[in-house]
């Protein structure tokens, strides 16, 4: 007789909703998420059973060629979000609110969130910041739009934080907890913890009612999120320590392109089977 898993079975869900996130935390079911910026990857990840797709401002690095996420605009992200939302049949689709689109006021934050909901038809938005963003989260949630919060290392504040610095160590733990409580009290349905020590993430996860989603936050969180080009081995340059590469798409594509060039050069492609009579 096969050994039974201690993890509760995942219920069959036609469409993942924010309430399923809370149900997952309450029942010890781990939440999975990947970024996506286009129809094809959204379909693949959705069919594979990923719970949520984040149309991240990481598109600035992975699609648009920017060095950081700071230059990304709402106008650039909306078409990506529309493509992903249109392709996903099951996963909850969340759009990142880019830098400069919500910081000024709660009303500005609401206007940006409304644009994403109306123009791209996503199901929720995500914004960075804890205590400093609580009033924005509260205003957006008050208008009926679900919000995923993001604390710890916040990429849009990279310059202010002094680079890719791990957050929540030592005396910073209390600040991390304050941020976590603030976004929960403001109405966020979940919170991303990025680049924080595993034990700090455990403390936050144990204290919060809402689910925690880890990005380099160790195993003691309620879910995990990765940038898809990192996890699939497509990205170049430095790969963060927390990333496990599950495929080598860069190698596979390079081999395919080299074979295509060689076959075109020696005129073995196209062959008779690829030609019309």
GROMACS .gro file of C-alpha atoms in nm:
model
  277
    1UNK     CA    1   0.000   0.000   0.000
    2UNK     CA    2   0.154   0.335  -0.099
    3UNK     CA    3   0.250   0.571   0.179
    4UNK     CA    4  -0.002   0.853   0.217
    5UNK     CA    5   0.115   1.211   0.197
    6UNK     CA    6   0.074   1.433   0.502
    7UNK     CA    7  -0.018   1.724   0.274
    8UNK     CA    8  -0.395   1.757   0.212
    9UNK     CA    9  -0.505   1.678  -0.142
   10UNK     CA   10  -0.558   1.979  -0.366
   11UNK     CA   11  -0.925   2.021  -0.446
   12UNK     CA   12  -1.029   2.048  -0.808
   13UNK     CA   13  -1.083   2.419  -0.869
   14UNK     CA   14  -1.224   2.559  -1.193
   15UNK     CA   15  -1.083   2.905  -1.122
   16UNK     CA   16  -0.847   2.994  -0.841
   17UNK     CA   17  -0.985   3.281  -0.636
   18UNK     CA   18  -0.838   3.480  -0.350
   19UNK     CA   19  -1.045   3.274  -0.105
   20UNK     CA   20  -0.859   2.963  -0.223
   21UNK     CA   21  -0.535   3.125  -0.105
   22UNK     CA   22  -0.673   3.152   0.246
   23UNK     CA   23  -0.811   2.799   0.228
   24UNK     CA   24  -0.467   2.674   0.123
   25UNK     CA   25  -0.298   2.837   0.423
   26UNK     CA   26  -0.565   2.710   0.661
   27UNK     CA   27  -0.526   2.354   0.532
   28UNK     CA   28  -0.154   2.333   0.477
   29UNK     CA   29  -0.171   2.329   0.096
   30UNK     CA   30   0.131   2.492  -0.066
   31UNK     CA   31   0.059   2.766  -0.323
   32UNK     CA   32   0.259   2.782  -0.647
   33UNK     CA   33   0.320   3.084  -0.870
   34UNK     CA   34   0.524   3.180  -1.174
   35UNK     CA   35   0.564   3.500  -1.368
   36UNK     CA   36   0.426   3.515  -1.721
   37UNK     CA   37   0.419   3.789  -1.982
   38UNK     CA   38   0.258   3.625  -2.287
   39UNK     CA   39  -0.016   3.393  -2.407
   40UNK     CA   40   0.198   3.085  -2.475
   41UNK     CA   41   0.371   3.058  -2.138
   42UNK     CA   42   0.046   3.148  -1.960
   43UNK     CA   43  -0.130   2.855  -2.128
   44UNK     CA   44   0.151   2.613  -2.043
   45UNK     CA   45   0.178   2.716  -1.679
   46UNK     CA   46  -0.199   2.724  -1.640
   47UNK     CA   47  -0.244   2.376  -1.785
   48UNK     CA   48   0.035   2.248  -1.560
   49UNK     CA   49  -0.167   2.355  -1.255
   50UNK     CA   50   0.019   2.661  -1.129
   51UNK     CA   51  -0.211   2.846  -0.888
   52UNK     CA   52  -0.130   3.203  -0.985
   53UNK     CA   53   0.046   3.388  -1.264
   54UNK     CA   54   0.216   3.718  -1.190
   55UNK     CA   55   0.254   3.962  -1.476
   56UNK     CA   56   0.556   4.106  -1.306
   57UNK     CA   57   0.740   4.428  -1.368
   58UNK     CA   58   1.029   4.182  -1.401
   59UNK     CA   59   0.925   4.206  -1.767
   60UNK     CA   60   1.151   4.508  -1.764
   61UNK     CA   61   1.451   4.276  -1.723
   62UNK     CA   62   1.327   3.968  -1.909
   63UNK     CA   63   1.137   4.119  -2.205
   64UNK     CA   64   1.213   4.488  -2.242
   65UNK     CA   65   1.587   4.481  -2.180
   66UNK     CA   66   1.604   4.725  -1.888
   67UNK     CA   67   1.869   4.689  -1.618
   68UNK     CA   68   1.610   4.728  -1.341
   69UNK     CA   69   1.232   4.728  -1.305
   70UNK     CA   70   1.224   5.103  -1.234
   71UNK     CA   71   1.165   5.224  -1.596
   72UNK     CA   72   0.865   4.994  -1.654
   73UNK     CA   73   0.537   5.178  -1.718
   74UNK     CA   74   0.171   5.088  -1.685
   75UNK     CA   75   0.132   5.122  -2.062
   76UNK     CA   76   0.405   4.863  -2.116
   77UNK     CA   77   0.261   4.611  -1.870
   78UNK     CA   78  -0.105   4.626  -1.968
   79UNK     CA   79  -0.064   4.441  -2.303
   80UNK     CA   80   0.134   4.166  -2.129
   81UNK     CA   81  -0.131   4.139  -1.858
   82UNK     CA   82  -0.411   4.127  -2.116
   83UNK     CA   83  -0.239   3.839  -2.297
   84UNK     CA   84  -0.188   3.637  -1.979
   85UNK     CA   85  -0.538   3.701  -1.844
   86UNK     CA   86  -0.689   3.598  -2.176
   87UNK     CA   87  -0.495   3.271  -2.184
   88UNK     CA   88  -0.530   3.151  -1.824
   89UNK     CA   89  -0.838   2.940  -1.764
   90UNK     CA   90  -0.770   2.834  -1.404
   91UNK     CA   91  -0.490   3.037  -1.248
   92UNK     CA   92  -0.543   3.364  -1.065
   93UNK     CA   93  -0.375   3.637  -1.270
   94UNK     CA   94  -0.209   3.922  -1.083
   95UNK     CA   95  -0.057   4.236  -1.236
   96UNK     CA   96   0.234   4.424  -1.083
   97UNK     CA   97   0.180   4.794  -1.036
   98UNK     CA   98   0.505   4.950  -1.162
   99UNK     CA   99   0.718   5.210  -0.990
  100UNK     CA  100   0.568   5.558  -1.011
  101UNK     CA  101   0.211   5.440  -1.056
  102UNK     CA  102   0.093   5.436  -0.693
  103UNK     CA  103   0.341   5.607  -0.461
  104UNK     CA  104   0.201   5.961  -0.469
  105UNK     CA  105  -0.137   5.892  -0.309
  106UNK     CA  106  -0.402   5.632  -0.239
  107UNK     CA  107  -0.617   5.784  -0.513
  108UNK     CA  108  -0.337   5.746  -0.767
  109UNK     CA  109  -0.294   5.384  -0.657
  110UNK     CA  110  -0.665   5.318  -0.706
  111UNK     CA  111  -0.663   5.475  -1.053
  112UNK     CA  112  -0.376   5.249  -1.158
  113UNK     CA  113  -0.542   4.939  -1.014
  114UNK     CA  114  -0.867   5.021  -1.194
  115UNK     CA  115  -0.679   5.056  -1.523
  116UNK     CA  116  -0.530   4.710  -1.485
  117UNK     CA  117  -0.865   4.555  -1.396
  118UNK     CA  118  -1.053   4.722  -1.682
  119UNK     CA  119  -0.793   4.724  -1.959
  120UNK     CA  120  -0.621   4.389  -1.898
  121UNK     CA  121  -0.893   4.198  -1.709
  122UNK     CA  122  -0.657   4.059  -1.447
  123UNK     CA  123  -0.801   3.934  -1.118
  124UNK     CA  124  -0.580   4.122  -0.870
  125UNK     CA  125  -0.288   4.363  -0.846
  126UNK     CA  126   0.040   4.360  -0.653
  127UNK     CA  127   0.232   4.652  -0.511
  128UNK     CA  128   0.547   4.689  -0.306
  129UNK     CA  129   0.592   4.832   0.042
  130UNK     CA  130   0.466   4.758   0.390
  131UNK     CA  131   0.376   5.036   0.630
  132UNK     CA  132   0.439   5.299   0.363
  133UNK     CA  133   0.191   5.137   0.124
  134UNK     CA  134  -0.081   5.037   0.372
  135UNK     CA  135  -0.306   5.332   0.290
  136UNK     CA  136  -0.284   5.251  -0.084
  137UNK     CA  137  -0.371   4.885  -0.023
  138UNK     CA  138  -0.663   4.986   0.195
  139UNK     CA  139  -0.801   5.222  -0.070
  140UNK     CA  140  -0.772   4.966  -0.351
  141UNK     CA  141  -0.925   4.685  -0.145
  142UNK     CA  142  -1.201   4.919  -0.037
  143UNK     CA  143  -1.295   4.959  -0.402
  144UNK     CA  144  -1.332   4.583  -0.441
  145UNK     CA  145  -0.995   4.503  -0.602
  146UNK     CA  146  -0.784   4.225  -0.443
  147UNK     CA  147  -0.426   4.318  -0.355
  148UNK     CA  148  -0.118   4.102  -0.307
  149UNK     CA  149   0.142   4.289  -0.103
  150UNK     CA  150   0.522   4.265  -0.138
  151UNK     CA  151   0.770   4.326   0.144
  152UNK     CA  152   1.131   4.238   0.230
  153UNK     CA  153   1.351   4.318  -0.065
  154UNK     CA  154   1.141   4.534  -0.295
  155UNK     CA  155   1.305   4.562  -0.641
  156UNK     CA  156   1.147   4.897  -0.721
  157UNK     CA  157   1.336   5.039  -0.419
  158UNK     CA  158   1.666   4.878  -0.516
  159UNK     CA  159   1.854   5.209  -0.523
  160UNK     CA  160   1.715   5.318  -0.188
  161UNK     CA  161   1.800   4.983  -0.031
  162UNK     CA  162   2.156   4.996  -0.160
  163UNK     CA  163   2.128   4.706  -0.402
  164UNK     CA  164   2.015   4.345  -0.374
  165UNK     CA  165   2.043   4.328   0.005
  166UNK     CA  166   1.878   4.056   0.215
  167UNK     CA  167   1.611   4.210   0.438
  168UNK     CA  168   1.489   4.110   0.785
  169UNK     CA  169   1.817   4.018   0.949
  170UNK     CA  170   1.884   4.106   1.313
  171UNK     CA  171   1.718   4.429   1.419
  172UNK     CA  172   1.538   4.449   1.082
  173UNK     CA  173   1.310   4.160   1.180
  174UNK     CA  174   1.077   4.385   1.379
  175UNK     CA  175   1.047   4.621   1.084
  176UNK     CA  176   0.963   4.325   0.859
  177UNK     CA  177   0.697   4.212   1.106
  178UNK     CA  178   0.557   4.566   1.122
  179UNK     CA  179   0.533   4.574   0.743
  180UNK     CA  180   0.363   4.233   0.738
  181UNK     CA  181   0.105   4.333   0.997
  182UNK     CA  182   0.041   4.662   0.816
  183UNK     CA  183  -0.040   4.501   0.481
  184UNK     CA  184  -0.257   4.236   0.646
  185UNK     CA  185  -0.451   4.499   0.840
  186UNK     CA  186  -0.489   4.702   0.520
  187UNK     CA  187  -0.669   4.410   0.354
  188UNK     CA  188  -0.408   4.233   0.139
  189UNK     CA  189  -0.511   3.873   0.064
  190UNK     CA  190  -0.147   3.753   0.055
  191UNK     CA  191   0.203   3.892   0.088
  192UNK     CA  192   0.524   3.821  -0.101
  193UNK     CA  193   0.838   3.793   0.113
  194UNK     CA  194   1.145   3.846  -0.105
  195UNK     CA  195   1.504   3.776  -0.002
  196UNK     CA  196   1.454   3.735   0.371
  197UNK     CA  197   1.617   3.477   0.598
  198UNK     CA  198   1.424   3.151   0.633
  199UNK     CA  199   1.368   3.193   1.006
  200UNK     CA  200   1.245   3.550   0.962
  201UNK     CA  201   1.000   3.425   0.699
  202UNK     CA  202   0.886   3.157   0.944
  203UNK     CA  203   0.816   3.422   1.207
  204UNK     CA  204   0.608   3.625   0.963
  205UNK     CA  205   0.423   3.321   0.833
  206UNK     CA  206   0.338   3.200   1.184
  207UNK     CA  207   0.211   3.541   1.289
  208UNK     CA  208  -0.003   3.630   0.986
  209UNK     CA  209  -0.352   3.505   0.908
  210UNK     CA  210  -0.299   3.564   0.536
  211UNK     CA  211  -0.069   3.346   0.320
  212UNK     CA  212   0.297   3.431   0.266
  213UNK     CA  213   0.455   3.371  -0.075
  214UNK     CA  214   0.830   3.326  -0.078
  215UNK     CA  215   1.081   3.455  -0.331
  216UNK     CA  216   1.409   3.354  -0.174
  217UNK     CA  217   1.245   3.323   0.169
  218UNK     CA  218   1.314   2.958   0.247
  219UNK     CA  219   1.073   2.668   0.297
  220UNK     CA  220   0.866   2.793   0.590
  221UNK     CA  221   0.617   2.999   0.388
  222UNK     CA  222   0.275   2.921   0.244
  223UNK     CA  223   0.378   2.932  -0.122
  224UNK     CA  224   0.659   2.987  -0.368
  225UNK     CA  225   0.700   3.223  -0.664
  226UNK     CA  226   0.975   3.230  -0.928
  227UNK     CA  227   1.048   3.435  -1.238
  228UNK     CA  228   0.985   3.183  -1.514
  229UNK     CA  229   1.291   3.269  -1.723
  230UNK     CA  230   1.509   3.202  -1.417
  231UNK     CA  231   1.351   2.868  -1.327
  232UNK     CA  232   1.358   2.751  -1.691
  233UNK     CA  233   1.724   2.837  -1.747
  234UNK     CA  234   1.657   3.105  -2.006
  235UNK     CA  235   1.801   3.403  -1.819
  236UNK     CA  236   2.161   3.516  -1.858
  237UNK     CA  237   2.398   3.662  -1.601
  238UNK     CA  238   2.390   3.607  -1.228
  239UNK     CA  239   2.124   3.365  -1.111
  240UNK     CA  240   2.001   3.433  -0.755
  241UNK     CA  241   2.095   3.173  -0.493
  242UNK     CA  242   1.730   3.090  -0.428
  243UNK     CA  243   1.658   2.989  -0.790
  244UNK     CA  244   1.650   2.623  -0.887
  245UNK     CA  245   1.673   2.580  -1.264
  246UNK     CA  246   1.426   2.312  -1.369
  247UNK     CA  247   1.519   2.321  -1.738
  248UNK     CA  248   1.785   2.452  -1.975
  249UNK     CA  249   1.577   2.631  -2.234
  250UNK     CA  250   1.868   2.853  -2.337
  251UNK     CA  251   2.072   2.545  -2.424
  252UNK     CA  252   1.781   2.375  -2.600
  253UNK     CA  253   1.701   2.683  -2.810
  254UNK     CA  254   2.066   2.742  -2.895
  255UNK     CA  255   2.098   2.383  -3.018
  256UNK     CA  256   1.779   2.415  -3.222
  257UNK     CA  257   1.892   2.739  -3.386
  258UNK     CA  258   2.234   2.596  -3.468
  259UNK     CA  259   2.071   2.291  -3.628
  260UNK     CA  260   1.833   2.514  -3.827
  261UNK     CA  261   2.122   2.727  -3.957
  262UNK     CA  262   2.322   2.418  -4.054
  263UNK     CA  263   2.032   2.253  -4.238
  264UNK     CA  264   1.949   2.572  -4.427
  265UNK     CA  265   2.314   2.617  -4.518
  266UNK     CA  266   2.352   2.264  -4.656
  267UNK     CA  267   2.005   2.276  -4.814
  268UNK     CA  268   1.863   1.978  -4.625
  269UNK     CA  269   1.587   2.210  -4.504
  270UNK     CA  270   1.333   2.251  -4.642
  271UNK     CA  271   1.304   1.898  -4.774
  272UNK     CA  272   1.031   1.745  -4.992
  273UNK     CA  273   0.813   1.686  -4.687
  274UNK     CA  274   0.819   2.062  -4.614
  275UNK     CA  275   0.745   2.172  -4.972
  276UNK     CA  276   0.422   2.212  -5.172
  277UNK     CA  277   0.369   2.056  -5.516
   0.00000   0.00000   0.00000
